[in-house]
């Protein structure tokens, strides 16, 4: 099998590269593109130098690793943060910084605020019903608030 592949020289690598890049349209993500580019460059190296198939595979392996790493760096957005930093699936964190009105007078440093169609437990300074409070942090299912 390898003798057959090696008999085509660099053209086999170029064909493999084109197949991998074409396969990128069928696969999710952007992984086969980098392997395809590595195969294309390997084809050029084999065509120019005439190295044996063992050397060609080593060149391809090294270029594949480098191209995937470079591709990962190139496609990563500068402002990319983990979803947890945005509060995805953490409704309490999404409320930090927002202002709400107390449903009832806070007694013992505890009260409740209405957020949409739900009611949240809050802790903070003693305030009268209707006072505006700002969420400063979340502890479990309790919002820690301050006077807005």
Tab-separated table of C-alpha atoms in Angstrom:
chain	number	residue	atom	x	y	z
A	1	UNK	CA	0.000	0.000	0.000
A	2	UNK	CA	2.725	2.471	0.955
A	3	UNK	CA	4.741	1.570	-2.144
A	4	UNK	CA	1.736	2.449	-4.291
A	5	UNK	CA	1.249	5.723	-2.420
A	6	UNK	CA	4.969	6.538	-2.582
A	7	UNK	CA	5.097	5.824	-6.324
A	8	UNK	CA	3.067	8.978	-6.969
A	9	UNK	CA	5.556	11.104	-5.051
A	10	UNK	CA	4.362	14.540	-4.067
A	11	UNK	CA	1.175	14.239	-6.125
A	12	UNK	CA	-0.265	11.686	-3.703
A	13	UNK	CA	0.220	14.134	-0.835
A	14	UNK	CA	-1.336	16.952	-2.833
A	15	UNK	CA	-4.336	14.740	-3.661
A	16	UNK	CA	-4.643	13.771	0.009
A	17	UNK	CA	-4.483	17.441	0.984
A	18	UNK	CA	-7.244	18.354	-1.454
A	19	UNK	CA	-9.394	15.465	-0.220
A	20	UNK	CA	-8.924	16.563	3.401
A	21	UNK	CA	-9.724	20.191	2.590
A	22	UNK	CA	-12.785	19.030	0.626
A	23	UNK	CA	-13.792	16.834	3.565
A	24	UNK	CA	-13.845	19.952	5.713
A	25	UNK	CA	-17.147	20.880	4.072
A	26	UNK	CA	-18.683	17.643	5.371
A	27	UNK	CA	-17.260	17.716	8.901
A	28	UNK	CA	-18.082	20.199	11.643
A	29	UNK	CA	-15.314	22.428	12.916
A	30	UNK	CA	-12.117	23.509	11.215
A	31	UNK	CA	-9.799	20.574	11.828
A	32	UNK	CA	-9.382	18.823	8.478
A	33	UNK	CA	-8.397	22.116	6.856
A	34	UNK	CA	-5.151	22.231	8.846
A	35	UNK	CA	-4.334	18.593	8.089
A	36	UNK	CA	-5.079	19.234	4.418
A	37	UNK	CA	-2.722	22.193	4.370
A	38	UNK	CA	-0.035	20.069	6.033
A	39	UNK	CA	-0.515	17.407	3.341
A	40	UNK	CA	-0.264	20.027	0.569
A	41	UNK	CA	2.996	21.376	1.986
A	42	UNK	CA	4.267	17.809	2.422
A	43	UNK	CA	3.485	17.202	-1.258
A	44	UNK	CA	5.530	20.261	-2.196
A	45	UNK	CA	8.442	19.134	0.005
A	46	UNK	CA	8.362	15.601	-1.445
A	47	UNK	CA	8.131	16.963	-4.985
A	48	UNK	CA	11.077	19.313	-4.485
A	49	UNK	CA	13.369	17.062	-2.459
A	50	UNK	CA	12.333	13.537	-3.490
A	51	UNK	CA	12.593	12.214	0.093
A	52	UNK	CA	11.517	8.645	0.834
A	53	UNK	CA	8.024	7.839	2.092
A	54	UNK	CA	9.271	7.445	5.681
A	55	UNK	CA	10.641	10.973	5.645
A	56	UNK	CA	7.478	12.233	3.992
A	57	UNK	CA	5.357	10.813	6.832
A	58	UNK	CA	7.619	12.448	9.405
A	59	UNK	CA	7.364	15.763	7.567
A	60	UNK	CA	3.578	15.391	7.429
A	61	UNK	CA	3.356	14.532	11.143
A	62	UNK	CA	5.423	17.563	12.127
A	63	UNK	CA	3.536	19.893	9.776
A	64	UNK	CA	0.186	18.522	10.975
A	65	UNK	CA	1.025	19.308	14.592
A	66	UNK	CA	2.324	22.768	13.739
A	67	UNK	CA	-0.589	23.615	11.439
A	68	UNK	CA	-3.224	22.499	13.958
A	69	UNK	CA	-1.587	24.570	16.714
A	70	UNK	CA	-1.215	27.622	14.462
A	71	UNK	CA	-4.788	27.172	13.240
A	72	UNK	CA	-6.069	26.983	16.801
A	73	UNK	CA	-4.295	30.206	17.683
A	74	UNK	CA	-5.414	31.927	14.468
A	75	UNK	CA	-9.085	31.042	14.893
A	76	UNK	CA	-9.328	31.881	18.591
A	77	UNK	CA	-11.034	35.204	19.133
A	78	UNK	CA	-9.240	37.743	21.282
A	79	UNK	CA	-12.343	38.388	23.407
A	80	UNK	CA	-13.149	34.697	23.831
A	81	UNK	CA	-13.901	33.754	27.424
A	82	UNK	CA	-15.345	30.619	28.941
A	83	UNK	CA	-19.146	30.554	28.974
A	84	UNK	CA	-19.118	30.609	32.775
A	85	UNK	CA	-17.629	34.110	32.689
A	86	UNK	CA	-20.754	35.327	30.884
A	87	UNK	CA	-23.089	33.681	33.378
A	88	UNK	CA	-24.464	31.193	30.864
A	89	UNK	CA	-26.643	28.720	32.756
A	90	UNK	CA	-26.066	30.714	35.949
A	91	UNK	CA	-29.002	33.069	36.231
A	92	UNK	CA	-27.791	34.591	39.489
A	93	UNK	CA	-24.541	35.800	37.925
A	94	UNK	CA	-26.537	37.398	35.129
A	95	UNK	CA	-28.261	39.583	37.729
A	96	UNK	CA	-25.086	41.137	39.171
A	97	UNK	CA	-25.162	44.901	38.688
A	98	UNK	CA	-28.914	45.053	37.988
A	99	UNK	CA	-31.276	47.155	40.079
A	100	UNK	CA	-34.572	45.848	41.496
A	101	UNK	CA	-37.286	47.054	43.904
A	102	UNK	CA	-37.839	45.296	47.208
A	103	UNK	CA	-41.177	43.488	47.446
A	104	UNK	CA	-41.379	43.973	51.225
A	105	UNK	CA	-39.406	45.718	53.980
A	106	UNK	CA	-36.146	43.918	54.726
A	107	UNK	CA	-36.125	42.573	58.265
A	108	UNK	CA	-33.075	40.977	59.824
A	109	UNK	CA	-31.137	41.865	56.689
A	110	UNK	CA	-33.315	39.590	54.528
A	111	UNK	CA	-35.986	40.323	51.956
A	112	UNK	CA	-37.228	39.470	48.481
A	113	UNK	CA	-37.139	41.044	45.026
A	114	UNK	CA	-39.157	40.195	41.932
A	115	UNK	CA	-37.080	39.274	38.876
A	116	UNK	CA	-39.334	38.657	35.904
A	117	UNK	CA	-41.836	36.035	37.013
A	118	UNK	CA	-39.753	34.738	39.923
A	119	UNK	CA	-38.979	35.943	43.428
A	120	UNK	CA	-35.418	35.919	44.770
A	121	UNK	CA	-34.201	35.968	48.363
A	122	UNK	CA	-31.893	38.914	49.068
A	123	UNK	CA	-29.655	39.891	51.948
A	124	UNK	CA	-28.278	43.334	52.647
A	125	UNK	CA	-28.993	46.496	54.633
A	126	UNK	CA	-32.351	47.130	56.309
A	127	UNK	CA	-34.495	48.924	53.709
A	128	UNK	CA	-38.183	49.712	53.244
A	129	UNK	CA	-40.459	48.023	50.708
A	130	UNK	CA	-40.153	49.626	47.280
A	131	UNK	CA	-36.520	50.683	47.850
A	132	UNK	CA	-34.211	50.095	44.934
A	133	UNK	CA	-31.350	47.682	45.484
A	134	UNK	CA	-28.395	46.710	43.283
A	135	UNK	CA	-27.161	43.116	43.163
A	136	UNK	CA	-23.449	43.036	44.064
A	137	UNK	CA	-22.855	39.262	44.216
A	138	UNK	CA	-24.572	35.911	44.452
A	139	UNK	CA	-24.207	33.238	47.118
A	140	UNK	CA	-26.039	30.115	46.059
A	141	UNK	CA	-29.654	31.159	45.412
A	142	UNK	CA	-29.360	34.348	47.494
A	143	UNK	CA	-28.633	37.742	45.978
A	144	UNK	CA	-26.418	40.025	48.051
A	145	UNK	CA	-27.614	43.611	47.535
A	146	UNK	CA	-26.798	47.191	48.438
A	147	UNK	CA	-28.890	50.331	48.305
A	148	UNK	CA	-29.009	51.632	44.739
